[in-house]
Every structure is written in structure tokens, then in C-alpha cells.
Amino acid sequence: MTALLRVRGLAKRFGSVRALDGVDLDVEAGKLTGLIGPNGAGKSTAFSCIAGAERPSAGSVLFRDAEIGGMAYHRVARLGIGRTYQIVQTFADMTVLEAVTTGALLRHPQVADATARAEEILGFVGLAEKRHRLGRALTIADKKRLEVARALATEPALLLLDEVMAGLTPAECRDAVGLLRRILARGITVLMVEHVMEVLMPIADHVVVIAAGKTIFSGTAAEAVRDPQVIEAYLGSPIAEAAS
Amino acid sequence: MEALTTFAQLLASGLLTGLVFALVAVGLTLVYGVMDVVNFAHGEFLMLAMYAALGLALVGIGPLLGLPLVAIALFLFGIVVYRLFVRRLLAGPPEATVFGTFGLLVLLQGIAQAVFSSDFLSAPRPPFQGTIRFAGLAVSQATVVEGIGALLLTAGLYAFVEYTETGRAMRAVAEDRIAATLMGIDVQRINGLAFGMGAACVGAAGALLMLSYPVYPTAGASFALTAFVVVALGGFGSIQGALVGALLVGMLEVFGGYYLSPELKMVPVFLAYLVVVLLRPQGLLGRR
Amino acid sequence: MRPHLLALGAIVVVGLLAVAGVHDAVLLDLLFTLLLYAVLGQSWNWISGYAGNISFGHAIFFGCGAYAAALCVTHGLSPWLAFGLGALVAAALALVTGFPTLALRGHYFSIATIAVAALIDAFVRVSPWLGKANGFELPIAPGWANLQFAQKGPYVVLALALFALVQLATIGLERSRLGYYLRALRANHAAAASVGIDERRWKLIAFAWSAVMASAAGVLYAQYNLFVDPPSTIALAISIDIALIGVVGGIGTLWGPAVGALVYVVLAKGVALKFGGAGKGYDLVIYGAIICLIAALRPRGIVGTVVDAIRRRRGATA
């Protein structure tokens, strides 16, 4: 069984601060892998290093067995990795349709083709009626959906989601989980960063836990909540409540 | 032997020229460091300061006595410009600060041209006009005074930013505007102060430059252009970087002027800019 | 897209009627200047408006065309060649300036444009083969082959054609991959990279086309004016005029440059009447004040403000 994404010994220093100090993780093709950890564990930094937004200080990031660590950001996207941002990054004065079309232009250079593709994706994520709204005028939930749509438009093999559930109401979370299932059903692999483990429990095939910049656990969600190291790392935070 | 003397003479001139550039560049880098704005009208602030110093010289107040007066005047001018204008630019799209401060450049040059005409004006009977001879080298007293002024100004500014409470607040704003606000720092006040101090720096520079340069409406523009290159070379926002970059640019310009031709002395300077920006965009001493 | 094409068609028809009906040299001169400046403004708009990288040295690309024409004509070559020659040199200059700077924060590029413009100005003034500071007087030989005419009419027709071509290209830009990518980069370069957009590559393409357009305007200008020297083509003052036109009309809008050119021509004429031409600083005071006011109060310019208002009204009714 080969991993679509294989991260080994990933490290990142900012000046004298070691944000990451040995992250290992495997993402199997076609599965949903969850990356969790307490606040300040380095989830977002790890995420940025994998997506190409940051250059790792050491370690390797293999995508389809090719090294992508330190590769230019836009080239990582071209290889087939799409991402969303924790703090939503819209194209301020573009409409929803235009923003998703921009993503689709990566594989469909003609605007007409890309627009058709974007229309289809907007239907898929449930934003079709809002396609002529400006991105900045959407609700948080819809902005997050727009980010997912824009990333899907680049036709990624691996989709990286950075806290897409944060700030959503329970009803919106259920919608988001439904969307995730449909994305997986399309054969797209997902790596998802979440702060709250509850969200991941029912959907993640595999969970990787990092704390203080290191991988401390890798296994199923059910095993994770019983792991003493994980419980210790999360002491007093939501996972402890979820586990009890 | 003669070639060696020439080289040493060029080296000395290059260092002193570089210090003059540093004088103009430190204010620019301070403003950029705190609020991420490249003030394209920085040279026009310098030009105003030179006219102010000239005015004081005409009523008998010499450049060294006039320096603090010009610096204070420019400080107030900078704060007014920030309050009335720059803070509005910061609220707009990122391009607005670029073309907005460029508009200010055009406006100030126009006002100077309308009020003072395009004539070259020099201070009457400036002090320090002699030449210092040392080990076969000759340097003008005025440039030595300007060089000392540049070193004092850079050191003073560095000490201010590193060791005072206000300086710490400026660094906090530079680091993270939102976090600084949460810490209870009044970002608008710090921005205005930084902009005023940037202007005060060219105020001091303008008073010193009247020792050896004439003033005319576009007098600041060529200094500012060099200052942009200096700041980019040293690293935008870095005060020590501005000094290092200025010395480097001074050398490049003096050697370029001697070995190429005086008209093309800027060629090596701009080539250095393009090369540094390509290979090390954060500048020689800048942080990423 | 349809209304834009109709508007452009109407402008071309009115322009041709004006050429046929008006014989007043002053008016035709004004019309030619207006069209030429609209082309220069649009050229600036490609890199500074759509891509969001403010150029302060745009006159050098105009100068590439003007000097290419002057060199061709004085060396006995056809000035039509100058369109190609000027375009090549302009695009090469754009690539050299843009390659190191266009993938960085905006001010790196803006500084580079000032620096390269100052360099080119200095270079021209010491190069005998470029006429040094004296420039070139172009020998007169009217005819389509020489791109010179005894009357102003044909020049206006040519400027009109160039304007139409540039507007068509910009309509195409707005509906093309390049146009989408530039808007995305300007709005959020990190998010743009995350969907695979190579900032340097696409901005270089935009900058090269921008330079080519300005160069074409330069060729026409040289053949019309029959005199080319640094102050009339590559000086900072010309770059200021071009930036003013772009900013006033509204950066990143299709019709902004044309509106800006109209404002500029009226303004320049007014300043000349009231204060007796440039050189006294009054023109700079007015232009500078206008750029400042637009930057502080209406950074999207005249057309951008109108477009926003229409959008808001539509959004309110929808």
C-alpha cells in the first residue's frame, strides 16, 4: 500500500524558534486523514510546508514519491495539491463564479471551458445560486465553501483543508461533513487539519496527532482518544472532554 | 603607486559619499519598517528641508545651529502629512500608498518650482569649506561633517528604536499591527510619530547637505532615488542595513563615475539593485 | 462585452466623421493627442491597473517607439519597421526590469521603473548615435510608405486605429486567462499561487504587452511631431502624465484610461492658457494635487467609482 503523501522528519525554524521538529505522516490515496493537535502544536506550519507556502528547514515531503519540499508554491498546485486557508483568502472583487473559474483555468486554459467547469463545481458544493455574488459578501460558511470550490477547480489529487469547520454552526458542520463525503466519493484524497477532534472522529480514516512540533501518534481516531500520550498532550482541552 | 593613491582617494570619497546617502536613507527605512509604506515623496521632504535651511542661513542662522530647527519643522510637517493624507492611503488598496506618495512628490516639486523657480540656490558663505589633507588624500571638510552627522543620526535612531519605550512600541507595530493594537498600543499615534521622525531625519540631512550642495526643486529626487536603492540593498526596515547599503552604493557610484563616465555613475548602482533584488530580495541585512 | 464593442464602434465612427468634417488643425491636433494619451494610459493600465504594479517610468517604452522611428527614418529605413523594432526593445526592457521585481511586493517594481527610466535617460544623453540631448529632426517625405502626411487627418485615423486595437485587446484581456489571473494576483497573491498561478510569468506577459503598446504610440508620435528628444519622450514628466491619466480614469478599468486622457487634455490645455505652459510648476501642482486627492479619496478613479456605484445599485435590486 503506497502513500500519496509521505512526510518524514519535517522541521521548520523561525529564527531560533523551532515550530516543527520532526513531523512524520502518511496520507493514503482515497482516504481522509486528520491532522490534529493542541493549540500551537505546529499544525498550520506543517500544513503550509506541505502546501508549498513555506519552505521546510529540514525533512522531506514526498508527493507521489517525488520531493516537493521547498518547491515554488504555484508549482505544488500544478502537481495536484489543492488547499484552503484557515483564515479565508478571497479574491476580493471577484464574483463566486469568477473566483472558481480562476481555479479551473489551471487545467482548462480557455475561459469558456473553465467557466463551464466552475459552474459544475459550484453545483457540487451547493453555491450555484450565489454564483454572481461577490466573494467578500458571503457568510463565513459560504466563504469556506467557496475556498473548497476554488481548490477543487484545480482538480487536485490531494485536497488540504485547514480548519474548514472552525466557526461553523452545528447545522453548517453537518453540511460540510456531507460535502467531504461527496469529495471522497469522487476519489479525491483529503488531509484535514482540525483543532477539535470531535469533528474528525466520525469521518477520518486515519488520524495523526502532533504536539510541540512532533508527531506523537498515528492510527485510527478510536485508538487516538485512548492513547495516553495524546491524552496528556490534550489535557484539559476538548479531546479530554470528548474522551470522557 | 599613483594607481594606489587614486584607489585610496576613491575609497575615501566613496565612504564619505555613502555616509551622505545614509543620512537620507535612514528616515525612509524607519517609515517603511513601521508602517510598510515606501514614501516616494521622501526626496521632496529633503528638498523642503534644504530650502528651510537656506532660509535660516539667509537670516544668519548657520547650518549646525539651524539643524535642530529644520528637524523639528520637518517632524511637525511629517505628522501633519500623516494625519491628513497617509492614514487615508493606508485604508485604501495597496497601490494607493504607492501612487499617493508619488502624487505628493509631484505636488511638492510643483510648489517648489512655482515658489522658488528652478534656479540652483546655495547657502551664503557656508562654513567648513576647506580641504583636509591626510597621507596624500584630500577630502572636503563639509563631507566629513556630513559623514559624522550621518553616523550620529544612524546611531541615535538605532538607539531610539532599540532602547526607548516608544521605540519598542514601534517595533511591536512593525512586527504585527493587530497584536500591537491588542497590547494597547495606539497604532495611529505610533505611525504618525514614525512618519514625523522619518521626516525629521531628512530635516537634519537637508541642513547638513546645504554645506556642499545647492538646492533646486528636483534636488531631493536624485538623493531619494539613491536612498530607495540603499534601503533595498540593506533590507527594507533595517536601520543598520541602511548604513551598510549606503556605504556600498557610495563606493559603487564613486568607482562607477571614475572608471565609466560621470554621467553613467548610476549604472552600477542600479545593476546592483536588480541583482540583489533577484538573488536576495530581503536585502543584505533584512529579515525575511 | 456587447456594450463595450458598441461604444468602441461609436467612438471610431465619430472619430472618422470628425476627420472628414473638421479641418481645424488645432482641433485635429487635440484629437490626435487625446487618442495617443488614451493608448498610453491603457498601456500603463495593463501593468499598473490590472496587475496592480505601479510604473513610474512608462515614458521609456513610449521613447523606445519614438527613437526606433527616428533611427529608422534617419537611416533611410521604413518607419513601419519601427513598430517591430521599438516593440522588441520595449519588451526586452520590460522583461529586464520586471523579472527580478514582479514576484515581490509592489514597491520593488515601482523603484525599478524609476531607476531604469533614469538610466535610459542618462544613457540616451551620452550616446551620439541616439542624438544625445539634442535628439533628432526627422526628414520630411510625406506618403503612406513613410508614415508621414501633409495633413493631420491621416494621423488621427492612424491614432484612432491604434486606440481601437488597444481597446479590443483590453476587452480580450478582461475575458482571457491572463485577465482572470492578473485580477486574482492583485486581489490576493498567496491565494492565487495556491491555485497554480505563477505570478512572475503572468505579470511579465502583461508588462511586455504594456511596453509594446506604449512603443507603438511612440512610433506614431515621432512621425507626427517629426522631432524626438529626451524631454519630449522619455523624461519623468511624460511618465507623470501617463500615470496621472491612468490614476484619474480609474486603474484596472476598460474605459478609465480614455476618460483619464480626456481629463488630462482638457486640464493641460487649461493650464497652458491660464499659466502659459509647463516649466513654472503650476502644472505639477495641479497634477500632483489631483493624484493625491484621488489616492486618498477615490482610489478607483472616475470609472472605477461609477462602476462600483452601478454594481451596488444592481446588488441592491437583485
Tab-separated table of N, CA, C and O in Angstrom, chain C residues 107-151:
chain	number	residue	atom	x	y	z
C	107	HIS	N	6.483	47.796	-4.199
C	107	HIS	CA	7.401	48.923	-4.300
C	107	HIS	C	8.718	48.557	-4.974
C	107	HIS	O	9.376	49.412	-5.539
C	108	TYR	N	9.119	47.267	-4.918
C	108	TYR	CA	10.359	46.873	-5.598
C	108	TYR	C	10.260	47.183	-7.095
C	108	TYR	O	11.191	47.684	-7.708
C	109	PHE	N	9.101	46.879	-7.656
C	109	PHE	CA	8.887	47.127	-9.073
C	109	PHE	C	8.865	48.629	-9.355
C	109	PHE	O	9.524	49.105	-10.286
C	110	SER	N	8.120	49.381	-8.538
C	110	SER	CA	7.991	50.821	-8.779
C	110	SER	C	9.355	51.505	-8.730
C	110	SER	O	9.664	52.371	-9.558
C	111	ILE	N	10.174	51.110	-7.760
C	111	ILE	CA	11.520	51.693	-7.663
C	111	ILE	C	12.325	51.338	-8.909
C	111	ILE	O	13.002	52.188	-9.492
C	112	ALA	N	12.220	50.077	-9.340
C	112	ALA	CA	12.976	49.655	-10.525
C	112	ALA	C	12.563	50.464	-11.753
C	112	ALA	O	13.409	50.818	-12.578
C	113	THR	N	11.268	50.787	-11.868
C	113	THR	CA	10.853	51.560	-13.053
C	113	THR	C	11.451	52.967	-13.016
C	113	THR	O	11.879	53.472	-14.060
C	114	ILE	N	11.485	53.586	-11.845
C	114	ILE	CA	12.116	54.919	-11.752
C	114	ILE	C	13.593	54.804	-12.113
C	114	ILE	O	14.133	55.615	-12.873
C	115	ALA	N	14.255	53.782	-11.554
C	115	ALA	CA	15.690	53.634	-11.746
C	115	ALA	C	16.028	53.378	-13.216
C	115	ALA	O	16.912	54.027	-13.782
C	116	VAL	N	15.300	52.449	-13.832
C	116	VAL	CA	15.595	52.130	-15.230
C	116	VAL	C	15.309	53.347	-16.116
C	116	VAL	O	16.071	53.649	-17.044
C	117	ALA	N	14.255	54.083	-15.809
C	117	ALA	CA	13.950	55.277	-16.595
C	117	ALA	C	15.080	56.304	-16.474
C	117	ALA	O	15.488	56.909	-17.468
C	118	ALA	N	15.599	56.477	-15.255
C	118	ALA	CA	16.698	57.430	-15.060
C	118	ALA	C	17.943	56.978	-15.817
C	118	ALA	O	18.653	57.785	-16.437
C	119	LEU	N	18.187	55.659	-15.795
C	119	LEU	CA	19.333	55.104	-16.513
C	119	LEU	C	19.223	55.342	-18.008
C	119	LEU	O	20.174	55.767	-18.660
C	120	ILE	N	18.047	55.030	-18.563
C	120	ILE	CA	17.860	55.170	-20.004
C	120	ILE	C	18.019	56.634	-20.399
C	120	ILE	O	18.680	56.965	-21.396
C	121	ASP	N	17.471	57.528	-19.588
C	121	ASP	CA	17.598	58.956	-19.849
C	121	ASP	C	19.077	59.351	-19.900
C	121	ASP	O	19.535	60.000	-20.853
C	122	ALA	N	19.845	58.898	-18.881
C	122	ALA	CA	21.280	59.217	-18.841
C	122	ALA	C	22.009	58.612	-20.038
C	122	ALA	O	22.861	59.246	-20.662
C	123	PHE	N	21.624	57.389	-20.370
C	123	PHE	CA	22.271	56.678	-21.474
C	123	PHE	C	22.036	57.404	-22.798
C	123	PHE	O	22.966	57.618	-23.590
C	124	VAL	N	20.792	57.809	-23.034
C	124	VAL	CA	20.473	58.499	-24.288
C	124	VAL	C	21.270	59.804	-24.379
C	124	VAL	O	21.820	60.140	-25.427
C	125	ARG	N	21.376	60.512	-23.263
C	125	ARG	CA	22.035	61.814	-23.276
C	125	ARG	C	23.537	61.745	-23.515
C	125	ARG	O	24.158	62.773	-23.801
C	126	VAL	N	24.153	60.559	-23.358
C	126	VAL	CA	25.591	60.456	-23.652
C	126	VAL	C	25.864	59.649	-24.918
C	126	VAL	O	27.020	59.434	-25.267
C	127	SER	N	24.815	59.181	-25.600
C	127	SER	CA	25.034	58.326	-26.771
C	127	SER	C	24.875	59.119	-28.072
C	127	SER	O	23.756	59.517	-28.406
C	128	PRO	N	25.990	59.333	-28.781
C	128	PRO	CA	25.915	60.105	-30.034
C	128	PRO	C	24.939	59.487	-31.036
C	128	PRO	O	24.212	60.202	-31.717
C	129	TRP	N	24.909	58.157	-31.097
C	129	TRP	CA	24.026	57.515	-32.092
C	129	TRP	C	22.558	57.675	-31.738
C	129	TRP	O	21.688	57.414	-32.550
C	130	LEU	N	22.275	58.134	-30.513
C	130	LEU	CA	20.884	58.432	-30.136
C	130	LEU	C	20.653	59.944	-30.089
C	130	LEU	O	19.674	60.413	-29.508
C	131	GLY	N	21.592	60.697	-30.655
C	131	GLY	CA	21.395	62.141	-30.759
C	131	GLY	C	21.661	62.901	-29.476
C	131	GLY	O	21.356	64.093	-29.381
C	132	LYS	N	22.218	62.219	-28.464
C	132	LYS	CA	22.492	62.865	-27.165
C	132	LYS	C	21.292	63.680	-26.678
C	132	LYS	O	20.163	63.282	-26.888
C	133	ALA	N	21.567	64.835	-26.061
C	133	ALA	CA	20.455	65.630	-25.528
C	133	ALA	C	19.714	66.381	-26.629
C	133	ALA	O	18.602	66.862	-26.426
C	134	ASN	N	20.336	66.478	-27.818
C	134	ASN	CA	19.715	67.269	-28.893
C	134	ASN	C	18.587	66.548	-29.601
C	134	ASN	O	17.706	67.179	-30.169
C	135	GLY	N	18.651	65.242	-29.634
C	135	GLY	CA	17.601	64.475	-30.283
C	135	GLY	C	17.734	64.476	-31.795
C	135	GLY	O	18.818	64.735	-32.353
C	136	PHE	N	16.624	64.152	-32.465
C	136	PHE	CA	16.617	64.013	-33.918
C	136	PHE	C	15.552	64.900	-34.542
C	136	PHE	O	14.447	64.988	-34.020
C	137	GLU	N	15.907	65.524	-35.664
C	137	GLU	CA	14.888	66.109	-36.542
C	137	GLU	C	14.650	65.100	-37.636
C	137	GLU	O	15.596	64.650	-38.281
C	138	LEU	N	13.418	64.705	-37.853
C	138	LEU	CA	13.153	63.704	-38.883
C	138	LEU	C	12.977	64.369	-40.238
C	138	LEU	O	12.255	65.365	-40.351
C	139	PRO	N	13.657	63.856	-41.280
C	139	PRO	CA	13.475	64.411	-42.629
C	139	PRO	C	12.037	64.203	-43.090
C	139	PRO	O	11.415	63.205	-42.761
C	140	ILE	N	11.528	65.175	-43.854
C	140	ILE	CA	10.120	65.128	-44.247
C	140	ILE	C	9.971	64.512	-45.630
C	140	ILE	O	10.616	64.941	-46.584
C	141	ALA	N	9.138	63.486	-45.730
C	141	ALA	CA	8.843	62.844	-47.015
C	141	ALA	C	7.459	62.233	-46.921
C	141	ALA	O	7.311	61.062	-46.586
C	142	PRO	N	6.389	63.035	-47.156
C	142	PRO	CA	5.030	62.545	-46.961
C	142	PRO	C	4.677	61.345	-47.826
C	142	PRO	O	5.226	61.167	-48.913
C	143	GLY	N	3.787	60.513	-47.329
C	143	GLY	CA	3.330	59.327	-48.046
C	143	GLY	C	3.098	58.184	-47.077
C	143	GLY	O	3.707	58.163	-46.014
C	144	TRP	N	2.201	57.253	-47.452
C	144	TRP	CA	1.893	56.142	-46.559
C	144	TRP	C	3.114	55.275	-46.305
C	144	TRP	O	3.288	54.743	-45.209
C	145	ALA	N	4.002	55.137	-47.304
C	145	ALA	CA	5.192	54.311	-47.115
C	145	ALA	C	6.079	54.898	-46.033
C	145	ALA	O	6.731	54.166	-45.287
C	146	ASN	N	6.105	56.219	-45.949
C	146	ASN	CA	6.936	56.883	-44.950
C	146	ASN	C	6.177	57.232	-43.682
C	146	ASN	O	6.731	57.842	-42.776
C	147	LEU	N	4.889	56.905	-43.648
C	147	LEU	CA	4.081	57.170	-42.464
C	147	LEU	C	4.117	58.660	-42.097
C	147	LEU	O	4.147	59.031	-40.934
C	148	GLN	N	4.161	59.484	-43.128
C	148	GLN	CA	4.141	60.938	-42.906
C	148	GLN	C	3.114	61.561	-43.831
C	148	GLN	O	2.945	61.108	-44.968
C	149	PHE	N	2.450	62.595	-43.336
C	149	PHE	CA	1.374	63.188	-44.111
C	149	PHE	C	1.427	64.701	-44.001
C	149	PHE	O	1.839	65.245	-42.970
C	150	ALA	N	0.980	65.353	-45.081
C	150	ALA	CA	0.970	66.814	-45.080
C	150	ALA	C	-0.152	67.332	-44.191
C	150	ALA	O	-0.036	68.391	-43.585
C	151	GLN	N	-1.283	66.574	-44.151
C	151	GLN	CA	-2.401	66.994	-43.305
C	151	GLN	C	-2.438	66.188	-42.005
C	151	GLN	O	-1.787	65.147	-41.904
